[in-house]
Structure formats: C-alpha cells, structure tokens
Coordinates of C-alpha atoms and ligand atoms in Angstrom, one line a residue:
M277 CA 75.3 19.1 -52.1
A278 CA 79.0 20.1 -52.6
S279 CA 81.4 17.7 -53.4
V280 CA 83.6 16.5 -50.7
S281 CA 87.5 16.0 -50.8
V282 CA 88.8 12.2 -50.1
D283 CA 90.7 13.5 -47.3
E284 CA 87.9 15.2 -45.5
A285 CA 85.6 12.3 -46.2
M286 CA 88.4 10.0 -44.6
R287 CA 88.6 12.5 -41.6
R288 CA 84.6 12.4 -41.3
A289 CA 84.8 8.1 -41.6
I290 CA 87.1 8.5 -38.7
E291 CA 84.7 10.5 -36.5
L292 CA 81.9 7.8 -37.4
A293 CA 83.9 5.0 -36.4
G294 CA 84.6 6.7 -32.8
R295 CA 80.9 6.4 -32.4
G296 CA 81.1 2.3 -32.0
L297 CA 84.0 3.0 -29.3
G298 CA 83.2 0.2 -26.5
A299 CA 80.4 -1.4 -28.3
T300 CA 82.2 -3.7 -31.2
S301 CA 84.8 -6.3 -29.4
P302 CA 85.8 -8.4 -30.6
N303 CA 85.6 -6.5 -33.9
P304 CA 86.8 -3.1 -34.8
V305 CA 85.5 0.6 -34.7
V306 CA 85.0 1.1 -38.1
G307 CA 83.8 4.0 -40.6
C308 CA 82.7 4.3 -43.9
V309 CA 81.7 7.4 -46.1
L310 CA 80.8 6.8 -50.0
L311 CA 81.3 9.3 -52.2
D312 CA 79.5 9.0 -56.1
A313 CA 80.9 9.8 -59.1
D314 CA 80.6 13.5 -58.5
G315 CA 82.4 13.3 -55.3
E316 CA 78.9 14.1 -53.2
V317 CA 78.7 12.1 -49.8
V318 CA 75.8 9.7 -50.8
G319 CA 76.1 7.4 -47.7
E320 CA 77.9 7.1 -44.5
G321 CA 77.9 4.2 -41.6
F322 CA 79.9 3.0 -38.9
H323 CA 80.4 -0.4 -37.1
A324 CA 78.0 0.3 -33.9
Y325 CA 77.8 -3.5 -32.2
A326 CA 79.4 -6.9 -32.8
G327 CA 77.2 -9.0 -34.8
G328 CA 76.1 -5.5 -36.5
P329 CA 75.9 -4.6 -39.9
H330 CA 79.1 -3.4 -41.0
A331 CA 80.2 0.4 -41.9
E332 CA 80.4 -0.3 -45.4
I333 CA 76.9 -2.0 -45.5
V334 CA 75.3 0.7 -43.8
A335 CA 76.7 3.6 -46.3
L336 CA 75.9 1.0 -49.3
A337 CA 72.1 0.9 -47.9
Q338 CA 72.0 4.7 -47.7
A339 CA 73.4 5.4 -50.9
G340 CA 71.5 2.6 -53.2
T341 CA 72.0 2.9 -56.8
R342 CA 74.2 5.9 -56.5
A343 CA 77.3 4.1 -55.4
R344 CA 77.7 2.9 -58.7
G345 CA 80.9 4.3 -60.0
G346 CA 81.6 5.9 -56.5
T347 CA 84.4 5.8 -54.2
A348 CA 84.1 4.2 -50.7
V349 CA 86.4 5.9 -48.0
V350 CA 87.0 3.0 -45.4
T351 CA 89.0 3.3 -41.9
L352 CA 89.7 -0.4 -42.1
E353 CA 90.7 -2.4 -45.1
P354 CA 86.9 -4.1 -46.2
C355 CA 86.7 -7.7 -44.7
D356 CA 86.8 -10.5 -47.0
H357 CA 85.1 -13.3 -44.8
T358 CA 81.7 -14.3 -44.1
G359 CA 81.0 -14.4 -40.1
R360 CA 78.2 -13.2 -38.4
T361 CA 77.7 -10.9 -41.9
G362 CA 78.9 -11.3 -45.6
P363 CA 82.1 -9.9 -47.1
C364 CA 82.4 -6.2 -47.2
S365 CA 84.8 -7.0 -50.5
H366 CA 81.8 -8.4 -52.4
A367 CA 79.2 -6.2 -51.3
L368 CA 81.2 -2.9 -52.7
I369 CA 82.0 -5.2 -55.9
A370 CA 78.2 -5.7 -56.3
A371 CA 77.2 -2.1 -55.6
G372 CA 79.6 -1.0 -58.5
V373 CA 81.7 1.2 -56.5
S374 CA 84.8 2.0 -58.5
R375 CA 87.3 3.0 -56.1
V376 CA 88.2 2.5 -52.1
V377 CA 90.0 4.2 -50.4
I378 CA 91.3 2.5 -47.3
A379 CA 93.5 4.1 -44.3
V380 CA 94.7 1.0 -42.4
P381 CA 95.1 -2.2 -43.9
D382 CA 93.4 -5.3 -41.5
P383 CA 96.0 -7.0 -39.5
N384 CA 93.5 -9.9 -38.8
P385 CA 94.6 -12.9 -40.7
V386 CA 90.5 -14.4 -40.8
A387 CA 89.2 -11.1 -42.2
S388 CA 92.2 -9.5 -44.3
G389 CA 92.1 -9.8 -48.2
G390 CA 89.7 -7.8 -48.8
A391 CA 92.2 -5.0 -51.1
A392 CA 93.2 -8.1 -53.0
T393 CA 89.6 -9.2 -53.9
L394 CA 88.5 -5.7 -55.0
R395 CA 91.6 -5.1 -57.2
A396 CA 91.0 -8.7 -58.5
A397 CA 87.6 -7.7 -59.3
G398 CA 88.8 -4.4 -61.4
V399 CA 88.2 -1.9 -58.2
Q400 CA 90.9 0.8 -57.9
V401 CA 92.2 0.5 -54.0
A402 CA 94.4 3.3 -52.4
L403 CA 95.8 2.9 -49.2
G404 CA 97.4 5.5 -46.8
V405 CA 95.1 8.5 -46.3
R406 CA 95.2 9.5 -42.8
T407 CA 96.6 6.4 -41.8
Q408 CA 98.0 8.1 -38.0
E409 CA 94.6 9.0 -37.3
A410 CA 92.8 6.1 -37.9
E411 CA 95.2 4.1 -36.2
A412 CA 94.8 5.9 -33.2
G413 CA 91.2 5.7 -33.1
N414 CA 91.3 1.9 -33.3
V415 CA 94.5 1.8 -31.3
A416 CA 93.4 -1.0 -29.0
W417 CA 92.0 -3.3 -31.4
L418 CA 94.9 -2.9 -33.9
T419 CA 97.4 -3.4 -30.8
S420 CA 95.7 -6.5 -29.3
M421 CA 95.2 -8.0 -32.9
R422 CA 99.2 -7.5 -33.7
R423 CA 100.1 -9.1 -30.8
G424 CA 97.6 -11.2 -29.3
W425 CA 96.5 -9.7 -26.0
P426 CA 94.6 -6.6 -24.8
Y427 CA 95.7 -3.1 -24.7
V428 CA 96.0 -2.2 -21.1
I429 CA 95.3 1.3 -19.7
W430 CA 96.3 1.7 -16.2
K431 CA 94.0 4.3 -14.3
Y432 CA 94.7 5.9 -10.9
A433 CA 93.5 8.6 -8.7
A434 CA 96.1 10.2 -6.7
T435 CA 96.3 13.4 -4.3
L436 CA 98.9 16.2 -5.6
D437 CA 101.6 14.3 -3.8
G438 CA 101.0 11.2 -5.2
R439 CA 98.7 9.1 -2.6
S440 CA 96.3 6.8 -3.4
A441 CA 94.7 6.6 0.0
A442 CA 95.1 7.9 3.6
A443 CA 97.2 7.1 6.4
D444 CA 94.1 5.0 7.9
G445 CA 93.6 3.5 4.5
T446 CA 90.6 5.6 3.5
S447 CA 90.5 6.2 -0.2
M448 CA 87.0 7.2 -1.2
W449 CA 86.8 9.8 -2.6
I450 CA 90.3 11.0 -3.4
T451 CA 88.9 12.8 -6.8
S452 CA 86.0 14.5 -7.5
E453 CA 82.4 13.6 -8.9
A454 CA 83.4 15.3 -12.2
A455 CA 86.5 12.8 -12.6
R456 CA 84.1 9.4 -11.4
I457 CA 81.8 10.7 -13.8
D458 CA 84.9 10.6 -16.3
V459 CA 86.0 7.0 -14.8
H460 CA 82.5 5.5 -16.1
A461 CA 82.7 7.0 -19.2
L462 CA 85.9 5.5 -19.7
R463 CA 84.8 2.1 -18.5
G464 CA 82.3 2.0 -20.8
T465 CA 84.8 2.0 -24.0
V466 CA 86.6 -1.3 -22.5
D467 CA 85.8 -4.6 -22.7
A468 CA 87.2 -5.6 -19.4
V469 CA 87.8 -3.9 -15.8
L470 CA 90.5 -5.3 -13.6
A471 CA 91.4 -4.9 -10.3
G472 CA 93.5 -6.9 -7.2
V473 CA 91.5 -8.6 -4.8
G474 CA 93.5 -6.2 -2.4
T475 CA 91.1 -3.4 -3.8
V476 CA 88.3 -5.9 -3.6
L477 CA 89.0 -6.9 0.3
T478 CA 89.6 -3.0 1.0
D479 CA 87.0 -0.7 -1.2
D480 CA 84.6 -3.7 -2.2
P481 CA 83.7 -2.0 -5.2
R482 CA 81.2 -2.7 -8.0
L483 CA 83.2 -2.4 -11.2
T484 CA 80.5 -1.2 -13.3
A485 CA 79.8 2.0 -15.4
R486 CA 77.0 3.0 -14.4
N487 CA 75.1 6.6 -14.2
L488 CA 77.0 7.9 -10.9
R489 CA 74.2 10.5 -10.2
D490 CA 71.2 7.7 -10.3
G491 CA 72.8 4.3 -10.6
T492 CA 71.2 3.2 -13.7
L493 CA 73.7 0.6 -15.7
A494 CA 75.1 1.4 -18.9
I495 CA 73.5 -1.0 -21.6
R496 CA 76.8 -2.5 -22.2
Q497 CA 79.2 -3.7 -19.0
P498 CA 82.7 -4.4 -19.1
L499 CA 83.6 -8.0 -17.9
R500 CA 84.9 -7.3 -14.1
V501 CA 88.2 -9.3 -13.5
V502 CA 89.2 -9.9 -10.1
V503 CA 93.2 -10.9 -10.1
D504 CA 93.3 -13.1 -6.8
S505 CA 95.6 -15.7 -6.5
S506 CA 94.4 -17.9 -4.0
G507 CA 90.6 -16.8 -4.5
R508 CA 90.1 -14.6 -1.4
T509 CA 87.4 -12.6 -2.9
P510 CA 84.7 -12.5 -0.3
A511 CA 81.0 -14.6 -1.6
D512 CA 79.3 -11.5 -0.7
A513 CA 81.7 -8.7 -2.6
R514 CA 80.1 -6.5 -4.9
V515 CA 81.7 -7.9 -7.9
R516 CA 79.7 -10.8 -7.6
D517 CA 76.3 -8.8 -7.7
G518 CA 74.5 -9.7 -10.7
A519 CA 75.1 -6.5 -12.5
A520 CA 77.8 -7.5 -14.6
R521 CA 79.7 -10.5 -15.4
T522 CA 82.8 -11.3 -13.1
W523 CA 85.7 -13.6 -13.3
I524 CA 87.6 -14.3 -10.2
A525 CA 91.1 -15.1 -11.9
T526 CA 92.7 -17.3 -9.7
A527 CA 96.5 -18.7 -10.1
A528 CA 95.2 -22.2 -10.2
E529 CA 93.1 -21.4 -13.2
V530 CA 95.3 -18.9 -15.3
G531 CA 98.9 -20.3 -14.2
A532 CA 100.9 -19.0 -11.8
G533 CA 104.1 -16.5 -11.9
P534 CA 107.6 -17.2 -10.3
D535 CA 106.2 -15.6 -7.0
G536 CA 103.1 -17.9 -7.0
R537 CA 100.8 -15.3 -8.0
V538 CA 98.3 -15.1 -11.1
D539 CA 100.6 -15.3 -14.2
L540 CA 99.8 -11.5 -16.0
A541 CA 100.6 -12.7 -19.4
A542 CA 98.7 -15.7 -18.9
L543 CA 96.2 -13.8 -17.7
L544 CA 96.3 -11.4 -20.8
A545 CA 96.4 -14.5 -23.5
E546 CA 93.1 -15.7 -21.8
L547 CA 91.5 -12.3 -21.9
H548 CA 92.6 -11.6 -25.5
H549 CA 91.0 -15.6 -26.1
R550 CA 87.6 -14.5 -24.4
G551 CA 87.1 -11.3 -26.7
V552 CA 88.6 -8.5 -24.8
R553 CA 90.9 -6.0 -26.5
A554 CA 90.6 -3.3 -24.6
A555 CA 91.1 -3.9 -20.6
L556 CA 90.9 -0.9 -17.7
L557 CA 93.2 -2.0 -14.7
E558 CA 91.4 -0.1 -12.0
G559 CA 94.7 -1.0 -9.4
G560 CA 95.5 -1.0 -7.0
P561 CA 99.2 0.1 -6.3
T562 CA 100.5 -3.9 -6.1
L563 CA 99.0 -5.1 -8.9
A564 CA 99.6 -2.0 -11.2
G565 CA 103.4 -2.1 -10.4
A566 CA 103.4 -5.9 -11.7
F567 CA 101.6 -4.9 -14.3
L568 CA 104.0 -2.0 -15.1
A569 CA 107.2 -3.9 -14.2
A570 CA 106.2 -6.6 -16.9
G571 CA 105.6 -3.9 -19.1
L572 CA 102.2 -5.0 -19.6
V573 CA 100.6 -1.2 -19.7
D574 CA 100.0 0.6 -22.5
R575 CA 98.5 3.6 -21.4
I576 CA 98.1 5.4 -18.1
V577 CA 95.1 7.6 -17.4
G578 CA 95.9 9.4 -14.0
Y579 CA 93.6 11.7 -11.9
V580 CA 95.0 14.2 -9.8
A581 CA 93.2 15.7 -7.1
P582 CA 94.2 19.1 -5.9
K583 CA 95.1 17.7 -2.4
L584 CA 97.6 16.9 -0.2
L585 CA 97.8 13.8 2.4
G586 CA 101.5 13.6 3.5
A587 CA 101.1 9.7 4.3
G588 CA 99.6 7.0 3.4
P589 CA 100.3 4.4 0.4
A590 CA 101.4 5.7 -2.9
A591 CA 99.8 5.3 -6.3
L592 CA 101.9 2.6 -7.4
L593 CA 104.2 0.1 -5.7
G594 CA 107.1 -2.4 -6.7
A595 CA 107.2 -1.5 -10.0
G596 CA 110.7 -2.9 -10.2
V597 CA 112.3 0.3 -9.7
S598 CA 115.1 1.3 -7.4
T599 CA 116.8 3.8 -8.9
I600 CA 116.6 6.8 -10.9
A601 CA 118.0 5.4 -13.9
D602 CA 115.4 2.7 -13.9
A603 CA 112.7 5.1 -13.9
I604 CA 109.5 4.1 -16.3
D605 CA 109.7 7.4 -18.7
L606 CA 106.5 8.6 -20.0
E607 CA 105.3 11.0 -22.6
I608 CA 102.3 12.9 -22.1
T609 CA 99.6 13.1 -24.5
D610 CA 97.0 15.0 -22.9
V611 CA 96.2 17.0 -19.6
T612 CA 92.6 17.7 -19.1
R613 CA 91.0 19.6 -16.4
V614 CA 88.0 17.5 -14.9
G615 CA 86.2 19.7 -12.5
P616 CA 89.0 20.7 -10.0
D617 CA 91.5 17.7 -11.2
L618 CA 93.5 17.2 -13.5
R619 CA 93.4 13.9 -16.1
I620 CA 96.9 13.3 -17.2
T621 CA 97.1 10.5 -20.3
A622 CA 100.6 9.5 -20.7
L623 CA 102.4 6.6 -22.5
P624 CA 105.2 4.4 -20.8
R625 CA 108.3 5.0 -23.4
K626 CA 109.8 1.4 -24.7
R627 CA 112.6 0.5 -22.6
E628 CA 115.8 -0.5 -25.1
G629 CA 117.0 -4.0 -24.9
Ligands
NAP75 N1 93.8 5.5 -5.8 C1 93.5 4.7 -6.7 O1 93.5 4.9 -7.8 C2 93.4 2.9 -6.2 C3 92.7 2.4 -7.2 C4 92.5 0.9 -6.8 C5 92.7 0.8 -4.9 N2 93.2 1.8 -4.5 C6 93.5 1.6 -3.1 O2 94.6 0.5 -3.3 C7 94.8 -0.1 -2.1 C8 94.4 -1.8 -2.1 O3 95.8 -2.0 -2.8 P1 96.6 -3.2 -2.6 O4 97.7 -3.2 -3.3 O5 96.5 -4.0 -1.3 O6 95.5 -4.0 -3.9 P2 96.0 -4.5 -5.2 O7 96.8 -4.1 -6.3 O8 94.3 -4.4 -5.8 O9 95.6 -6.0 -4.9 C9 97.1 -6.4 -4.4 C10 97.0 -8.0 -4.6 O10 96.5 -8.5 -6.1 C11 97.0 -9.7 -6.0 N3 97.6 -10.3 -7.1 C12 97.4 -11.7 -7.9 N4 98.1 -11.7 -8.9 C13 99.1 -10.5 -8.7 C14 100.5 -10.5 -9.3 N5 100.7 -11.4 -10.5 N6 101.1 -9.4 -9.0 C15 100.7 -8.7 -8.0 N7 99.4 -8.7 -7.5 C16 99.0 -10.0 -7.3 C17 97.8 -10.0 -4.7 O11 96.8 -10.9 -4.0 P3 97.1 -12.6 -3.9 O12 98.5 -12.8 -4.0 O13 96.7 -12.7 -2.7 O14 96.2 -12.8 -5.1 C18 98.0 -8.8 -4.5 O15 98.2 -8.8 -2.7 C19 93.3 -0.1 -1.1 O16 93.7 0.9 -0.1 C20 92.5 1.0 -2.6 O17 91.7 2.0 -1.9 C21 93.7 2.9 -5.1

C-alpha cells in the first residue's frame, strides 16, 4: 500500500471521527489513523460510543506491532486519564509509537495532559494539523466543554413568507417528507431535543428520532425536554410515552427568570451537568425567541417550504428586537435543497458589547 502524508491521514481521521457523531456524548468524537515508519496506513479507528474503546485503542489493535516507530494522527489530544477506559497516552507509549500528530488540544481539564505525558516519554508531538476542520467536526462538544453549557441548534420550519403555522393554528406539515426525514437524522446527532409547552399542547409531538416510513425508533434517543414553567404538560402527552427519556423542566425544579418562566441559562447548565453536549431546540416561536434574545443559540437550521400562508404565527416571536438596528445578524454557512424545500444553516453573529 502506498504511503500517505500526515495531512492526508488527518483528513481521513476527521472523516472517521464524524462516524461517531450523536453516539459518543458526553465524550467527543475522535478519529485516529496510524502510519508505520514508512508512512503506510496500518490502523484506523474512531470512538463509536461512550464507554467504548477510544479511537487510538482501536487503531493500535489493528496495527499490532506495526505501530512501533510509527505516527499516530489523531483529531483530539489523546486522553491522559483513566475513565471507563485506560489513558490513550500510555497505550501509545507502550505500543512504541514515535510521533503523535494532534489537530486540537483537549479542553477538558480531567482528560487533558496527554501531549505532555507523551513528550515526557520521548514521543515527538506535533499540534495544529487541519485544526479548523477538526474543530468544526467536534464543534458541539468543544464549545460545550469550553463554556459549560450545551451547543444549541434552533431548528424550525416555515413557509417562504416566514409563517410557522396557518391562521387556524394548523402547522403539520409545512415542509415535505424529505425535510422531516432530514430533521429525524438531525435529532439522531444530538443528546437532547427541547420544546416549549406551547408546542406540546398544540401539536402533541413525540420528539423521538425515528424512521418516518415505518416508525422504527433509532437505537439511541435524545433526551426529550419540555420547557414548562408550571408543569402544564398533560399526563397523556406523547412525550411522556416510554419511547425515550423525558424531562419536564419546570421553574420549580430549574429556577425561574425575572418573568417567572424557566431560567434558560440554568436549564442549559443543568443539561450540561446531565451530559448533554448538543441540544436541538425545536421551538416553538416563543421559546426560540427567548433563547435568541438571551444569546443562547449557536446555530440555526431553517427548513423553508415553497408555500405562502399570508397569515398565521411567525416562525419567531419576541426575540428582543424592536428596531432594525437590533436585528440578529446571521452568517449563512450552507444552503441545501431537501426535496422541494430549502435547508438553510446560519450562525448568529456575535454582538458587540
Ligand atoms: N414551524 C415550526 O418549526 C414549529 C416548531 C414548533 C412549534 N411550532 C408551532 O408553534 C406553536 C406553539 O408556539 P408557542 O410559541 O405557543 O410555543 P412554544 O414556544 O413551544 O412554548 C412557549 C411556552 O414555553 C414556556 N416557557 C417556559 N420557559 C420559557 C422561557 N424562559 N421563555 C419562553 N417561554 C418559556 C411558556 O409557557 P409557560 O410559561 O407556561 O411555561 C411559553 O408559553 C404551535 O402552533 C406549533 O405548531 C412550529
């Protein structure tokens, strides 16, 4: 087999890491490619699920003795602590790897220190190959570890004139089946799905990740969170079925903001504490407005249907904007056609001061 460059190996390691997306929380996604002394790929691995072997261990097991004198190319600094598995730094040293190339240092104080341990054992350590790309692949985990609350994606569906429901309140189904399948795939990549009690009372959604055609549930279900200040979620609401874990987050349990409603910052801190690194905010417009007004949304995924309603509630309410100068500026990072609809991904621009 031909030798590959470290840069090429890192590109592959990032691709491998992405296969764990949605299954590794509260751990990060990590990919590893092992090259022997001649630069030939002798092992590959990724972290597939929390509690499972780390990427480096999978790659080392494949490589066997061919790892000796080789290079480990990893998307995240190898861990240095014993959790459910042993420290990867020690495993790399024991295998005789002579160089480790890392895209992103580990921001988790509990697990970091792998690079220092490797260096102390005489292993060459290089940092910074394809860092931006590796950061992007792990953005939810890295962001949530650095600041202590989950990465929040607000997802909504609207007509081309920005309506989230018709004048009579009907809103199912604004977008196509293809878009709804896409949403279920998105749910499969997060640890929690959030909805306001208004949506639960109106639509009675299940909020599970499932196959839309036959209803089969995905193996891993995000935690369902209903943001419900005074506990109005009906006893027979679908979110209370046994299909996935559900948390009815009330103001009494989480804490209340000045308006007496659930304190959203406290809610996110509690979710982080429960191991949630990525959360999908599925609305509705009032809860989304409150999250945006508080600057708590990291990414927006809007599904826009080629329909006009002319009346009916807007996709977003009360986001704290009363004049154009206060508009929440976005940077569009992706536009993809999903069936007849458009999926627009955007990032809120950080506000000055
Ligand atoms: N097109 C879409 O993407 C989409 C998605 C979801 C929903 N919808 C539509 O949206 C409509 C429901 O909208 P909605 O605005 O009434 O519901 P919502 O945003 O789901 O829920 C709003 C409720 O959340 C509770 N809440 C708790 N803490 C809050 C806080 N800190 N800030 C704001 N709200 C808080 C409030 O009730 P308490 O104070 O009683 O807790 C509030 O009334 C339905 O017609 C549904 O079909 C559309």
